[in-house]
Amino acid sequence: MAEFEKANSIGEWFDQRLNVKAFTKVMMTEYWIPKEINFLWAMGALLVMLFKLLIITGIFLLMYYKPDANMAFDSVNYTIMQEVGYGWLFRNIHGVGASVVFLVIYIHMFTAIYYGSYKKGREMIWLSGMLLFVLFSAEGFSGYMLPWGQMSYWAAYVITEIFGGIPFIGGDLVIWIRGNFYVSDATLTRFFMLHVLLIPVVLIGAIAFHFYTLRFPHVNNEEGEFFDYKKESEKYLAGDKANSKVIAFWPDFLSKDFMVIAVFMVFFFYLVFYNNGFAMDPVNFDKADGMKTPAHIYPEWYFLWSYEVLRGFFFEIGGVSGKDLGLMAFGFAQGIFLVLPWLDRSPMVKPANQRPVFKYWFWLLMADLFVLTIFGKLPPTGINAWVGFFASATFLGLFIALPFLTKIEAKMVGGK
Amino acid sequence: MFSLIVGLVVAVVLIVLNIVLSKLSFPKEGRILAILVILVGYIYWGFEPFAHHEMHPHVEHASYSFDGKQDIEALEHAGKDATEIKAFWATIAKIAEHKGDAVAGKALVTANCTGCHSIKSEGFPEIMSDADAAASYGVTPPDLSIAGKVYDKNYLIAFISNPVKAMHIEHKYPVGGEKVFPMPASDFMQPQEIADMVAYLSDAAQKVPAPTVKKGASEFEISKAVNKEVFETACVRCHAMNYAGIHAKTTAEVMSKYIGATPPDLSQYIRSRGEEYLHNFINDPQRKLSGTGMPRVGLTEKAESQVVEYMTQIGDSKKDEREALAPKVLIYLTILAVFALLWKQKIWRDLH
C-alpha cells in the first residue's frame, strides 16, 4: 500500500484518496471547448437537464404506478393525477419533458448536420448520438404505452404490427414482442420493464459514451475551424484568455449552458402548467379498449415524419405492395441518418450556408421533414395521401442524391 | 384545403422574414434564435391547431333557445321537408305563451307522472328500486324534484308533448318502429294543461333547498355539492362518474339493450373531450356525433355549465392548485434566469 501522510484539510484528504485535483482539471477546468460557439452548443447540457428531470419525476411516478392492464389507467389518472400530493405536477413534467426532450434532440441533431459536426474525426460522436436517438425513441414509445389509454393501446398495436412486415419471421416476431396474439397485459408489463429498467440503464451508459467520444476530436465550432488545442490552451493558462481560441468547460462553457437552461426552464414550465395538451393527447384520456378503434390514430409529434414515410407509399409499384414499400422506406428512414458521415463526401467542414451545394440540400431536407410531420397527423385521404407520397419520395431522393451532390461540391471547392 | 393554403402562405411569409432577418445587422445569436422560434412555432402550428382544425370539423355552437330553429335550418339546408318539424315547434311556442297555474299543474302531475317518476322533494317516493325500474322501462325514470330548474321550459313543454322528438332520437324510435319509447307522448293534452304541469315543476324546483354540506366546507366543496345535484339529475341515470364514486342508476347491461351502446364513465371526459366539445355535445349530441344513442337532455345554459364544471371538479380536481402554483414557479425561474445571465456575463467578460 502507498504511504499516506496526514492530511491538512478535507480537500487534501480526498485528493490523497481520489486524486480529486487532477480529476477536476481533466474533466472541468482544463477540458477545452472552442470559444466560437453560439447558444445552440448548449443543447447537450439542456438535454442532460431534461433527462434528469425525467428520471426524478419518473421515480416519483413509479411509486404509485401499477403496471397492470386493469389498474394502469386509474393509477395514472386517478391516483397520481388527483390523489397524490403534487402527483399531477410530476406527471405533467414527465409527459411534457418526454415531448420536449425530442424537440431539443432534433435541434441538437440538426445543429450537428448544419455545422458539419459529424465529419473528419467526429464520426463516433455522430454514431453515439444516433444511438441515443434510437434509445430515446424506444424509451418514449414504451413510456407512452404505460397510461394504457386509447392512444397508448393503438399506437402499441400499430408499431408492433410493423415488425410483422419482416420477411419469414415477421408473424412470430410480433407475437414474441407482444407476449400474446394481441396487445394485452403481457405487452404492458414487458414495456414497463423496458421503460423503467433496461432502456434507462443502457441510456445512461450511452450518454457517458457520447461524452467520451467528444474527448479526442473536441467539440466543433461555429466556423468549422481546426486549430492546435495545445497551443491555444497554453495561451489560456498563461492568462491570455481573450486571445485564446479555447475556453474551459468549467466555469466558462457551463456558465453559458446554465443561462440557456434557466431561460429554457421558464418556457418549459409554462408548457407544464398551461399548455400540456400537445404532449398528453386528449384521446389518451379514454381507457384502452381493444374493441374500439379511435377515429384517428397518430403517434406523438416527434414520430410523425417517420410515420408519414411509413404510410406515404399507399399503392403498388412494380408488383410490390404499398405496405411493403412503406415498410422498406420506413426502414431506410430509420437507418439512413446513421451513415450520414459517409454519405457526405465533401471535405468541407463549414456551416451549411457557406457550402455551395450542401446548403440547398439541408434546407430542402428541413422543408421536407416539416411537410412530413404536418401531414403525418392528418388523415391520409385525398390530396393528403399524395402530399405524403411526394414528401416521402423526396426524403428518399434527398438521401440517395447526397453522395453525388457532395461529390460535386468537393470538386467545386477543390478538396478544401 | 383552405387551411392548406393558409399554411403555405404562412410558410412563404416565414421564409421572407428569414431572408430579411439575415440581411439586417441583427446580432447573430438573436438571428439564430429568431429562426429557431419561427421554425418551432411553425411545426407546432402544424401538428396542433392546424391538425385539430382538419380532424374536427366546426359545428354550430350550442343554442339554448330550444325553439327548433337550428333543426329547421339544418333540414332546409339539406333540402329536406321541414313542414312537420316546423308545425311541431310552432305548437310548442303557442303552449309556451300560456301562463301556467302551478296548483292545477300539481294535480295533473300527480295523476299523470308520479306512477313512474318520483318527486322526492314533494313527497312522491320511488315506486320501484333503480334496478327494477330499469328492467321495467329500459332506463330508470328520473326524479323530477329539480327538473323544473335543470331543464329548459320550452324543452320541457316539447318533451311532455313528444319525448322522442324533443330528444332527437327518432333514429332509435322511428314512428311505427318495433321499439317504443317508454314515456308516451302527451300531445293529446290541452296546451293549458301542459303549461300548468311545467309551471308546477318549476315551482317545485324553486322550493328545493340547497344541498347540505359539512360545516366549514370550502367554497370549492360547496360549489361541487351544488353541481353534483345537477349532474346526478342530468347524467347519472345512464352514466357513471367512477372518480366520484357515482355509479350509473341503470346497469350497463340494461343500457346496452335500451340504446344499443354502453354509456361511458365520465370521470376523464373533461380531459378527453374538453370543455368546448362537451358543451356542444351535451347541448345536442346528434350534431357532434350523428346517430349516437345519447338523447338531447335539454339542459338550460346554467345547468349545462354546472355539469361541465362538475366534470372539471372531478376529472381535473387539481386545476385550482395548478393555476395557483404556476405563477410562483415561473417567477422563481425568471429570477433564476436573470442571475444565470449575470453570472455568465461576469465569467465571459474576461474571455472577450
PDB file of N, CA and C in Angstrom, chain A residues 35 37-40 73-74 77-78 81-82 86 88 222 241-242 247 251-252 255-256 258-259 262 265-266 269-270 273-276 278 282 285-286 296 301 304 370 373-375 377-379, chain B residues 4 28-29 32-33 36 39-40 42-44 46-48 50-51 54-55 243 268-269 271-273 314-315 317-318 321-322 325-327 329-330 333 337 340-341 343-344 347-348 350-352:
ATOM      1  N   LYS A  35     -14.109  28.619 -28.401  1.00  0.00           N
ATOM      2  CA  LYS A  35     -14.812  29.822 -27.960  1.00  0.00           C
ATOM      3  C   LYS A  35     -15.876  30.267 -28.969  1.00  0.00           C
ATOM      4  N   ILE A  37     -18.685  29.737 -30.387  1.00  0.00           N
ATOM      5  CA  ILE A  37     -19.893  28.903 -30.329  1.00  0.00           C
ATOM      6  C   ILE A  37     -21.084  29.815 -30.083  1.00  0.00           C
ATOM      7  N   ASN A  38     -22.295  29.330 -30.379  1.00  0.00           N
ATOM      8  CA  ASN A  38     -23.493  30.096 -30.021  1.00  0.00           C
ATOM      9  C   ASN A  38     -24.357  29.238 -29.091  1.00  0.00           C
ATOM     10  N   PHE A  39     -25.549  29.747 -28.780  1.00  0.00           N
ATOM     11  CA  PHE A  39     -26.359  29.046 -27.759  1.00  0.00           C
ATOM     12  C   PHE A  39     -26.792  27.653 -28.188  1.00  0.00           C
ATOM     13  N   LEU A  40     -26.687  27.353 -29.493  1.00  0.00           N
ATOM     14  CA  LEU A  40     -27.056  26.002 -29.934  1.00  0.00           C
ATOM     15  C   LEU A  40     -26.115  24.955 -29.336  1.00  0.00           C
ATOM     16  N   PHE A  73     -54.573   2.556 -15.994  1.00  0.00           N
ATOM     17  CA  PHE A  73     -55.227   3.816 -16.364  1.00  0.00           C
ATOM     18  C   PHE A  73     -55.633   4.617 -15.124  1.00  0.00           C
ATOM     19  N   ASP A  74     -56.283   3.952 -14.176  1.00  0.00           N
ATOM     20  CA  ASP A  74     -56.730   4.674 -12.983  1.00  0.00           C
ATOM     21  C   ASP A  74     -55.577   5.041 -12.056  1.00  0.00           C
ATOM     22  N   ASN A  77     -54.456   8.287 -13.874  1.00  0.00           N
ATOM     23  CA  ASN A  77     -55.390   9.408 -13.971  1.00  0.00           C
ATOM     24  C   ASN A  77     -56.152   9.697 -12.683  1.00  0.00           C
ATOM     25  N   TYR A  78     -56.247   8.712 -11.806  1.00  0.00           N
ATOM     26  CA  TYR A  78     -56.895   8.991 -10.524  1.00  0.00           C
ATOM     27  C   TYR A  78     -55.857   9.136  -9.414  1.00  0.00           C
ATOM     28  N   MET A  81     -52.861  11.662 -10.588  1.00  0.00           N
ATOM     29  CA  MET A  81     -53.330  12.997 -11.002  1.00  0.00           C
ATOM     30  C   MET A  81     -54.215  13.681  -9.960  1.00  0.00           C
ATOM     31  N   GLN A  82     -54.924  12.896  -9.118  1.00  0.00           N
ATOM     32  CA  GLN A  82     -55.892  13.541  -8.237  1.00  0.00           C
ATOM     33  C   GLN A  82     -55.620  13.311  -6.753  1.00  0.00           C
ATOM     34  N   TYR A  86     -49.137  16.691  -5.339  1.00  0.00           N
ATOM     35  CA  TYR A  86     -48.317  17.139  -6.476  1.00  0.00           C
ATOM     36  C   TYR A  86     -48.028  16.035  -7.485  1.00  0.00           C
ATOM     37  N   TRP A  88     -49.872  15.334  -9.971  1.00  0.00           N
ATOM     38  CA  TRP A  88     -50.161  15.955 -11.280  1.00  0.00           C
ATOM     39  C   TRP A  88     -48.941  16.703 -11.799  1.00  0.00           C
ATOM     40  N   GLU A 222     -18.286  27.184 -34.500  1.00  0.00           N
ATOM     41  CA  GLU A 222     -19.206  27.827 -35.434  1.00  0.00           C
ATOM     42  C   GLU A 222     -18.675  27.942 -36.861  1.00  0.00           C
ATOM     43  N   LYS A 241      -6.659  34.937 -21.875  1.00  0.00           N
ATOM     44  CA  LYS A 241      -7.932  34.287 -22.208  1.00  0.00           C
ATOM     45  C   LYS A 241      -8.579  34.926 -23.431  1.00  0.00           C
ATOM     46  N   ALA A 242      -8.414  36.259 -23.557  1.00  0.00           N
ATOM     47  CA  ALA A 242      -9.105  36.979 -24.628  1.00  0.00           C
ATOM     48  C   ALA A 242      -8.627  36.543 -26.009  1.00  0.00           C
ATOM     49  N   ILE A 247     -11.984  27.875 -24.418  1.00  0.00           N
ATOM     50  CA  ILE A 247     -12.459  28.230 -23.086  1.00  0.00           C
ATOM     51  C   ILE A 247     -12.491  26.946 -22.275  1.00  0.00           C
ATOM     52  N   PRO A 251     -15.376  27.211 -15.518  1.00  0.00           N
ATOM     53  CA  PRO A 251     -16.781  27.646 -15.456  1.00  0.00           C
ATOM     54  C   PRO A 251     -17.284  28.265 -16.764  1.00  0.00           C
ATOM     55  N   ASP A 252     -16.371  28.473 -17.748  1.00  0.00           N
ATOM     56  CA  ASP A 252     -16.739  29.265 -18.923  1.00  0.00           C
ATOM     57  C   ASP A 252     -17.924  28.686 -19.707  1.00  0.00           C
ATOM     58  N   SER A 255     -21.222  28.081 -17.634  1.00  0.00           N
ATOM     59  CA  SER A 255     -21.960  29.290 -17.238  1.00  0.00           C
ATOM     60  C   SER A 255     -22.933  29.687 -18.339  1.00  0.00           C
ATOM     61  N   LYS A 256     -22.507  29.501 -19.571  1.00  0.00           N
ATOM     62  CA  LYS A 256     -23.410  29.802 -20.688  1.00  0.00           C
ATOM     63  C   LYS A 256     -24.525  28.754 -20.783  1.00  0.00           C
ATOM     64  N   PHE A 258     -25.804  27.064 -18.319  1.00  0.00           N
ATOM     65  CA  PHE A 258     -26.762  27.292 -17.239  1.00  0.00           C
ATOM     66  C   PHE A 258     -27.712  28.427 -17.604  1.00  0.00           C
ATOM     67  N   MET A 259     -27.163  29.450 -18.240  1.00  0.00           N
ATOM     68  CA  MET A 259     -28.015  30.567 -18.656  1.00  0.00           C
ATOM     69  C   MET A 259     -29.100  30.067 -19.628  1.00  0.00           C
ATOM     70  N   ALA A 262     -31.615  27.921 -17.794  1.00  0.00           N
ATOM     71  CA  ALA A 262     -32.531  28.682 -16.942  1.00  0.00           C
ATOM     72  C   ALA A 262     -33.606  29.375 -17.775  1.00  0.00           C
ATOM     73  N   MET A 265     -36.026  26.801 -19.031  1.00  0.00           N
ATOM     74  CA  MET A 265     -36.914  26.262 -17.998  1.00  0.00           C
ATOM     75  C   MET A 265     -38.161  27.124 -17.806  1.00  0.00           C
ATOM     76  N   VAL A 266     -38.031  28.442 -18.033  1.00  0.00           N
ATOM     77  CA  VAL A 266     -39.216  29.309 -17.949  1.00  0.00           C
ATOM     78  C   VAL A 266     -40.233  28.858 -18.996  1.00  0.00           C
ATOM     79  N   PHE A 269     -41.630  25.237 -18.108  1.00  0.00           N
ATOM     80  CA  PHE A 269     -42.655  25.163 -17.065  1.00  0.00           C
ATOM     81  C   PHE A 269     -43.932  25.900 -17.470  1.00  0.00           C
ATOM     82  N   TYR A 270     -43.800  26.857 -18.384  1.00  0.00           N
ATOM     83  CA  TYR A 270     -45.021  27.437 -18.954  1.00  0.00           C
ATOM     84  C   TYR A 270     -45.823  26.306 -19.634  1.00  0.00           C
ATOM     85  N   PHE A 273     -47.469  23.876 -17.073  1.00  0.00           N
ATOM     86  CA  PHE A 273     -48.653  24.358 -16.355  1.00  0.00           C
ATOM     87  C   PHE A 273     -49.812  24.715 -17.273  1.00  0.00           C
ATOM     88  N   TYR A 274     -49.495  25.384 -18.378  1.00  0.00           N
ATOM     89  CA  TYR A 274     -50.574  25.997 -19.155  1.00  0.00           C
ATOM     90  C   TYR A 274     -50.854  25.331 -20.493  1.00  0.00           C
ATOM     91  N   ASN A 275     -49.882  24.651 -21.054  1.00  0.00           N
ATOM     92  CA  ASN A 275     -50.094  24.171 -22.421  1.00  0.00           C
ATOM     93  C   ASN A 275     -49.497  22.781 -22.597  1.00  0.00           C
ATOM     94  N   ASN A 276     -50.101  21.789 -21.920  1.00  0.00           N
ATOM     95  CA  ASN A 276     -49.523  20.451 -21.973  1.00  0.00           C
ATOM     96  C   ASN A 276     -50.311  19.498 -22.873  1.00  0.00           C
ATOM     97  N   PHE A 278     -50.399  19.240 -26.037  1.00  0.00           N
ATOM     98  CA  PHE A 278     -49.654  18.721 -27.182  1.00  0.00           C
ATOM     99  C   PHE A 278     -48.849  17.476 -26.798  1.00  0.00           C
ATOM    100  N   PRO A 282     -55.478  14.232 -25.818  1.00  0.00           N
ATOM    101  CA  PRO A 282     -56.802  14.035 -25.212  1.00  0.00           C
ATOM    102  C   PRO A 282     -57.319  12.605 -25.388  1.00  0.00           C
ATOM    103  N   PHE A 285     -56.908   9.983 -22.759  1.00  0.00           N
ATOM    104  CA  PHE A 285     -57.660  10.023 -21.505  1.00  0.00           C
ATOM    105  C   PHE A 285     -58.927   9.176 -21.594  1.00  0.00           C
ATOM    106  N   ASP A 286     -59.059   8.428 -22.705  1.00  0.00           N
ATOM    107  CA  ASP A 286     -60.060   7.364 -22.778  1.00  0.00           C
ATOM    108  C   ASP A 286     -59.316   6.066 -22.514  1.00  0.00           C
ATOM    109  N   HIS A 296     -58.982   8.603 -35.380  1.00  0.00           N
ATOM    110  CA  HIS A 296     -57.683   8.889 -35.989  1.00  0.00           C
ATOM    111  C   HIS A 296     -56.604   8.314 -35.088  1.00  0.00           C
ATOM    112  N   TRP A 301     -45.876  13.866 -31.846  1.00  0.00           N
ATOM    113  CA  TRP A 301     -45.404  14.708 -32.950  1.00  0.00           C
ATOM    114  C   TRP A 301     -44.011  14.323 -33.436  1.00  0.00           C
ATOM    115  N   LEU A 304     -43.965  11.715 -36.136  1.00  0.00           N
ATOM    116  CA  LEU A 304     -44.861  11.908 -37.284  1.00  0.00           C
ATOM    117  C   LEU A 304     -44.131  11.792 -38.618  1.00  0.00           C
ATOM    118  N   PHE A 370     -40.655  19.023 -42.412  1.00  0.00           N
ATOM    119  CA  PHE A 370     -41.807  19.790 -41.925  1.00  0.00           C
ATOM    120  C   PHE A 370     -43.089  19.298 -42.580  1.00  0.00           C
ATOM    121  N   THR A 373     -43.989  15.917 -41.184  1.00  0.00           N
ATOM    122  CA  THR A 373     -44.510  15.994 -39.820  1.00  0.00           C
ATOM    123  C   THR A 373     -45.944  16.498 -39.807  1.00  0.00           C
ATOM    124  N   ILE A 374     -46.205  17.570 -40.553  1.00  0.00           N
ATOM    125  CA  ILE A 374     -47.546  18.161 -40.523  1.00  0.00           C
ATOM    126  C   ILE A 374     -48.570  17.208 -41.149  1.00  0.00           C
ATOM    127  N   PHE A 375     -48.204  16.586 -42.277  1.00  0.00           N
ATOM    128  CA  PHE A 375     -49.160  15.683 -42.920  1.00  0.00           C
ATOM    129  C   PHE A 375     -49.203  14.311 -42.245  1.00  0.00           C
ATOM    130  N   LYS A 377     -49.912  13.764 -39.318  1.00  0.00           N
ATOM    131  CA  LYS A 377     -51.004  13.702 -38.345  1.00  0.00           C
ATOM    132  C   LYS A 377     -52.370  13.684 -39.026  1.00  0.00           C
ATOM    133  N   LEU A 378     -52.431  14.217 -40.252  1.00  0.00           N
ATOM    134  CA  LEU A 378     -53.734  14.327 -40.926  1.00  0.00           C
ATOM    135  C   LEU A 378     -54.182  12.981 -41.475  1.00  0.00           C
ATOM    136  N   PRO A 379     -55.495  12.780 -41.594  1.00  0.00           N
ATOM    137  CA  PRO A 379     -55.978  11.535 -42.211  1.00  0.00           C
ATOM    138  C   PRO A 379     -55.451  11.423 -43.637  1.00  0.00           C
TER     139      PRO A 379
ATOM    140  N   LEU B   4     -54.762  24.492 -45.881  1.00  0.00           N
ATOM    141  CA  LEU B   4     -53.516  24.180 -46.573  1.00  0.00           C
ATOM    142  C   LEU B   4     -52.952  25.450 -47.205  1.00  0.00           C
ATOM    143  N   LYS B  28     -25.967  38.016 -34.129  1.00  0.00           N
ATOM    144  CA  LYS B  28     -26.006  36.671 -34.702  1.00  0.00           C
ATOM    145  C   LYS B  28     -26.829  35.706 -33.851  1.00  0.00           C
ATOM    146  N   GLU B  29     -26.601  35.695 -32.553  1.00  0.00           N
ATOM    147  CA  GLU B  29     -27.356  34.755 -31.707  1.00  0.00           C
ATOM    148  C   GLU B  29     -28.846  35.067 -31.738  1.00  0.00           C
ATOM    149  N   ILE B  32     -30.220  33.619 -34.925  1.00  0.00           N
ATOM    150  CA  ILE B  32     -30.390  32.159 -34.821  1.00  0.00           C
ATOM    151  C   ILE B  32     -31.629  31.845 -33.985  1.00  0.00           C
ATOM    152  N   LEU B  33     -31.776  32.585 -32.890  1.00  0.00           N
ATOM    153  CA  LEU B  33     -32.926  32.355 -32.014  1.00  0.00           C
ATOM    154  C   LEU B  33     -34.231  32.646 -32.757  1.00  0.00           C
ATOM    155  N   LEU B  36     -34.997  29.860 -35.100  1.00  0.00           N
ATOM    156  CA  LEU B  36     -35.403  28.681 -34.332  1.00  0.00           C
ATOM    157  C   LEU B  36     -36.842  28.809 -33.842  1.00  0.00           C
ATOM    158  N   LEU B  39     -39.242  28.400 -36.740  1.00  0.00           N
ATOM    159  CA  LEU B  39     -39.362  27.003 -37.180  1.00  0.00           C
ATOM    160  C   LEU B  39     -40.169  26.171 -36.188  1.00  0.00           C
ATOM    161  N   VAL B  40     -39.844  26.321 -34.893  1.00  0.00           N
ATOM    162  CA  VAL B  40     -40.548  25.529 -33.877  1.00  0.00           C
ATOM    163  C   VAL B  40     -42.014  25.943 -33.815  1.00  0.00           C
ATOM    164  N   TYR B  42     -43.795  27.128 -36.226  1.00  0.00           N
ATOM    165  CA  TYR B  42     -44.476  26.652 -37.435  1.00  0.00           C
ATOM    166  C   TYR B  42     -44.842  25.170 -37.300  1.00  0.00           C
ATOM    167  N   ILE B  43     -43.902  24.390 -36.805  1.00  0.00           N
ATOM    168  CA  ILE B  43     -44.179  22.957 -36.696  1.00  0.00           C
ATOM    169  C   ILE B  43     -45.269  22.718 -35.638  1.00  0.00           C
ATOM    170  N   TYR B  44     -45.240  23.525 -34.567  1.00  0.00           N
ATOM    171  CA  TYR B  44     -46.277  23.395 -33.538  1.00  0.00           C
ATOM    172  C   TYR B  44     -47.648  23.717 -34.131  1.00  0.00           C
ATOM    173  N   GLY B  46     -48.522  23.351 -37.072  1.00  0.00           N
ATOM    174  CA  GLY B  46     -48.885  22.269 -37.983  1.00  0.00           C
ATOM    175  C   GLY B  46     -49.483  21.058 -37.295  1.00  0.00           C
ATOM    176  N   PHE B  47     -48.842  20.618 -36.207  1.00  0.00           N
ATOM    177  CA  PHE B  47     -49.349  19.367 -35.620  1.00  0.00           C
ATOM    178  C   PHE B  47     -50.358  19.591 -34.505  1.00  0.00           C
ATOM    179  N   GLU B  48     -50.563  20.840 -34.090  1.00  0.00           N
ATOM    180  CA  GLU B  48     -51.614  21.077 -33.099  1.00  0.00           C
ATOM    181  C   GLU B  48     -52.832  21.829 -33.679  1.00  0.00           C
ATOM    182  N   PHE B  50     -53.594  23.370 -36.479  1.00  0.00           N
ATOM    183  CA  PHE B  50     -53.960  23.032 -37.859  1.00  0.00           C
ATOM    184  C   PHE B  50     -54.541  21.617 -37.934  1.00  0.00           C
ATOM    185  N   ALA B  51     -53.847  20.650 -37.305  1.00  0.00           N
ATOM    186  CA  ALA B  51     -54.313  19.262 -37.350  1.00  0.00           C
ATOM    187  C   ALA B  51     -55.691  19.128 -36.698  1.00  0.00           C
ATOM    188  N   GLU B  54     -58.349  20.388 -38.942  1.00  0.00           N
ATOM    189  CA  GLU B  54     -58.618  19.487 -40.059  1.00  0.00           C
ATOM    190  C   GLU B  54     -59.405  18.250 -39.620  1.00  0.00           C
ATOM    191  N   MET B  55     -59.112  17.765 -38.399  1.00  0.00           N
ATOM    192  CA  MET B  55     -59.711  16.491 -37.974  1.00  0.00           C
ATOM    193  C   MET B  55     -61.070  16.665 -37.301  1.00  0.00           C
ATOM    194  N   TYR B 243     -64.690   8.286 -10.603  1.00  0.00           N
ATOM    195  CA  TYR B 243     -63.732   9.004  -9.757  1.00  0.00           C
ATOM    196  C   TYR B 243     -64.423   9.800  -8.649  1.00  0.00           C
ATOM    197  N   GLN B 268     -63.064  11.053 -16.866  1.00  0.00           N
ATOM    198  CA  GLN B 268     -61.980  11.784 -17.525  1.00  0.00           C
ATOM    199  C   GLN B 268     -62.456  12.522 -18.775  1.00  0.00           C
ATOM    200  N   TYR B 269     -63.772  12.705 -18.905  1.00  0.00           N
ATOM    201  CA  TYR B 269     -64.258  13.327 -20.139  1.00  0.00           C
ATOM    202  C   TYR B 269     -63.843  14.779 -20.291  1.00  0.00           C
ATOM    203  N   ARG B 271     -60.951  15.818 -19.727  1.00  0.00           N
ATOM    204  CA  ARG B 271     -59.620  15.772 -20.357  1.00  0.00           C
ATOM    205  C   ARG B 271     -59.685  15.213 -21.778  1.00  0.00           C
ATOM    206  N   SER B 272     -60.506  14.179 -21.972  1.00  0.00           N
ATOM    207  CA  SER B 272     -60.502  13.531 -23.289  1.00  0.00           C
ATOM    208  C   SER B 272     -61.328  14.310 -24.312  1.00  0.00           C
ATOM    209  N   ARG B 273     -62.324  15.076 -23.871  1.00  0.00           N
ATOM    210  CA  ARG B 273     -63.165  15.797 -24.831  1.00  0.00           C
ATOM    211  C   ARG B 273     -62.959  17.308 -24.746  1.00  0.00           C
ATOM    212  N   ILE B 314     -64.204  16.995 -10.769  1.00  0.00           N
ATOM    213  CA  ILE B 314     -63.856  15.593 -10.518  1.00  0.00           C
ATOM    214  C   ILE B 314     -62.681  15.150 -11.392  1.00  0.00           C
ATOM    215  N   GLY B 315     -62.752  15.448 -12.676  1.00  0.00           N
ATOM    216  CA  GLY B 315     -61.762  14.928 -13.625  1.00  0.00           C
ATOM    217  C   GLY B 315     -60.456  15.695 -13.638  1.00  0.00           C
ATOM    218  N   SER B 317     -59.306  17.713 -10.798  1.00  0.00           N
ATOM    219  CA  SER B 317     -59.564  18.281  -9.471  1.00  0.00           C
ATOM    220  C   SER B 317     -58.445  19.177  -8.967  1.00  0.00           C
ATOM    221  N   LYS B 318     -57.262  19.058  -9.582  1.00  0.00           N
ATOM    222  CA  LYS B 318     -56.143  19.880  -9.100  1.00  0.00           C
ATOM    223  C   LYS B 318     -55.960  21.136  -9.939  1.00  0.00           C
ATOM    224  N   GLU B 321     -55.158  24.191  -7.838  1.00  0.00           N
ATOM    225  CA  GLU B 321     -53.806  24.105  -7.282  1.00  0.00           C
ATOM    226  C   GLU B 321     -52.772  24.403  -8.365  1.00  0.00           C
ATOM    227  N   ARG B 322     -53.017  23.880  -9.557  1.00  0.00           N
ATOM    228  CA  ARG B 322     -52.099  24.083 -10.671  1.00  0.00           C
ATOM    229  C   ARG B 322     -52.016  25.563 -11.029  1.00  0.00           C
ATOM    230  N   LEU B 325     -50.123  27.532  -8.370  1.00  0.00           N
ATOM    231  CA  LEU B 325     -48.679  27.273  -8.283  1.00  0.00           C
ATOM    232  C   LEU B 325     -47.913  27.851  -9.479  1.00  0.00           C
ATOM    233  N   ALA B 326     -48.570  27.845 -10.625  1.00  0.00           N
ATOM    234  CA  ALA B 326     -47.887  28.216 -11.874  1.00  0.00           C
ATOM    235  C   ALA B 326     -47.138  29.554 -11.808  1.00  0.00           C
ATOM    236  N   PRO B 327     -47.791  30.673 -11.431  1.00  0.00           N
ATOM    237  CA  PRO B 327     -47.060  31.949 -11.442  1.00  0.00           C
ATOM    238  C   PRO B 327     -45.871  31.950 -10.498  1.00  0.00           C
ATOM    239  N   VAL B 329     -43.883  29.421  -9.652  1.00  0.00           N
ATOM    240  CA  VAL B 329     -42.771  28.700 -10.274  1.00  0.00           C
ATOM    241  C   VAL B 329     -42.154  29.538 -11.384  1.00  0.00           C
ATOM    242  N   LEU B 330     -43.002  30.164 -12.192  1.00  0.00           N
ATOM    243  CA  LEU B 330     -42.491  30.932 -13.325  1.00  0.00           C
ATOM    244  C   LEU B 330     -41.721  32.173 -12.862  1.00  0.00           C
ATOM    245  N   LEU B 333     -38.336  30.987 -11.607  1.00  0.00           N
ATOM    246  CA  LEU B 333     -37.433  30.627 -12.702  1.00  0.00           C
ATOM    247  C   LEU B 333     -36.946  31.861 -13.460  1.00  0.00           C
ATOM    248  N   ALA B 337     -33.189  32.876 -14.011  1.00  0.00           N
ATOM    249  CA  ALA B 337     -32.638  33.137 -15.342  1.00  0.00           C
ATOM    250  C   ALA B 337     -31.860  34.451 -15.356  1.00  0.00           C
ATOM    251  N   ALA B 340     -28.585  33.781 -13.702  1.00  0.00           N
ATOM    252  CA  ALA B 340     -27.746  32.958 -14.580  1.00  0.00           C
ATOM    253  C   ALA B 340     -27.133  33.819 -15.677  1.00  0.00           C
ATOM    254  N   LEU B 341     -27.914  34.758 -16.179  1.00  0.00           N
ATOM    255  CA  LEU B 341     -27.441  35.666 -17.229  1.00  0.00           C
ATOM    256  C   LEU B 341     -26.313  36.546 -16.702  1.00  0.00           C
ATOM    257  N   TRP B 343     -24.344  35.967 -14.152  1.00  0.00           N
ATOM    258  CA  TRP B 343     -23.166  35.145 -13.863  1.00  0.00           C
ATOM    259  C   TRP B 343     -22.390  34.841 -15.141  1.00  0.00           C
ATOM    260  N   LYS B 344     -23.128  34.498 -16.188  1.00  0.00           N
ATOM    261  CA  LYS B 344     -22.496  34.203 -17.470  1.00  0.00           C
ATOM    262  C   LYS B 344     -21.724  35.435 -17.966  1.00  0.00           C
ATOM    263  N   ILE B 347     -18.473  35.869 -16.086  1.00  0.00           N
ATOM    264  CA  ILE B 347     -17.434  34.914 -16.479  1.00  0.00           C
ATOM    265  C   ILE B 347     -16.875  35.255 -17.866  1.00  0.00           C
ATOM    266  N   TRP B 348     -17.757  35.628 -18.774  1.00  0.00           N
ATOM    267  CA  TRP B 348     -17.343  35.809 -20.165  1.00  0.00           C
ATOM    268  C   TRP B 348     -16.666  37.165 -20.426  1.00  0.00           C
ATOM    269  N   ASP B 350     -14.010  38.248 -19.173  1.00  0.00           N
ATOM    270  CA  ASP B 350     -12.562  38.019 -19.346  1.00  0.00           C
ATOM    271  C   ASP B 350     -12.232  37.314 -20.661  1.00  0.00           C
ATOM    272  N   LEU B 351     -13.231  36.682 -21.244  1.00  0.00           N
ATOM    273  CA  LEU B 351     -12.931  35.833 -22.402  1.00  0.00           C
ATOM    274  C   LEU B 351     -12.909  36.608 -23.719  1.00  0.00           C
ATOM    275  N   HIS B 352     -13.542  37.788 -23.720  1.00  0.00           N
ATOM    276  CA  HIS B 352     -13.585  38.548 -24.976  1.00  0.00           C
ATOM    277  C   HIS B 352     -12.445  39.546 -25.084  1.00  0.00           C
TER     278      HIS B 352
END
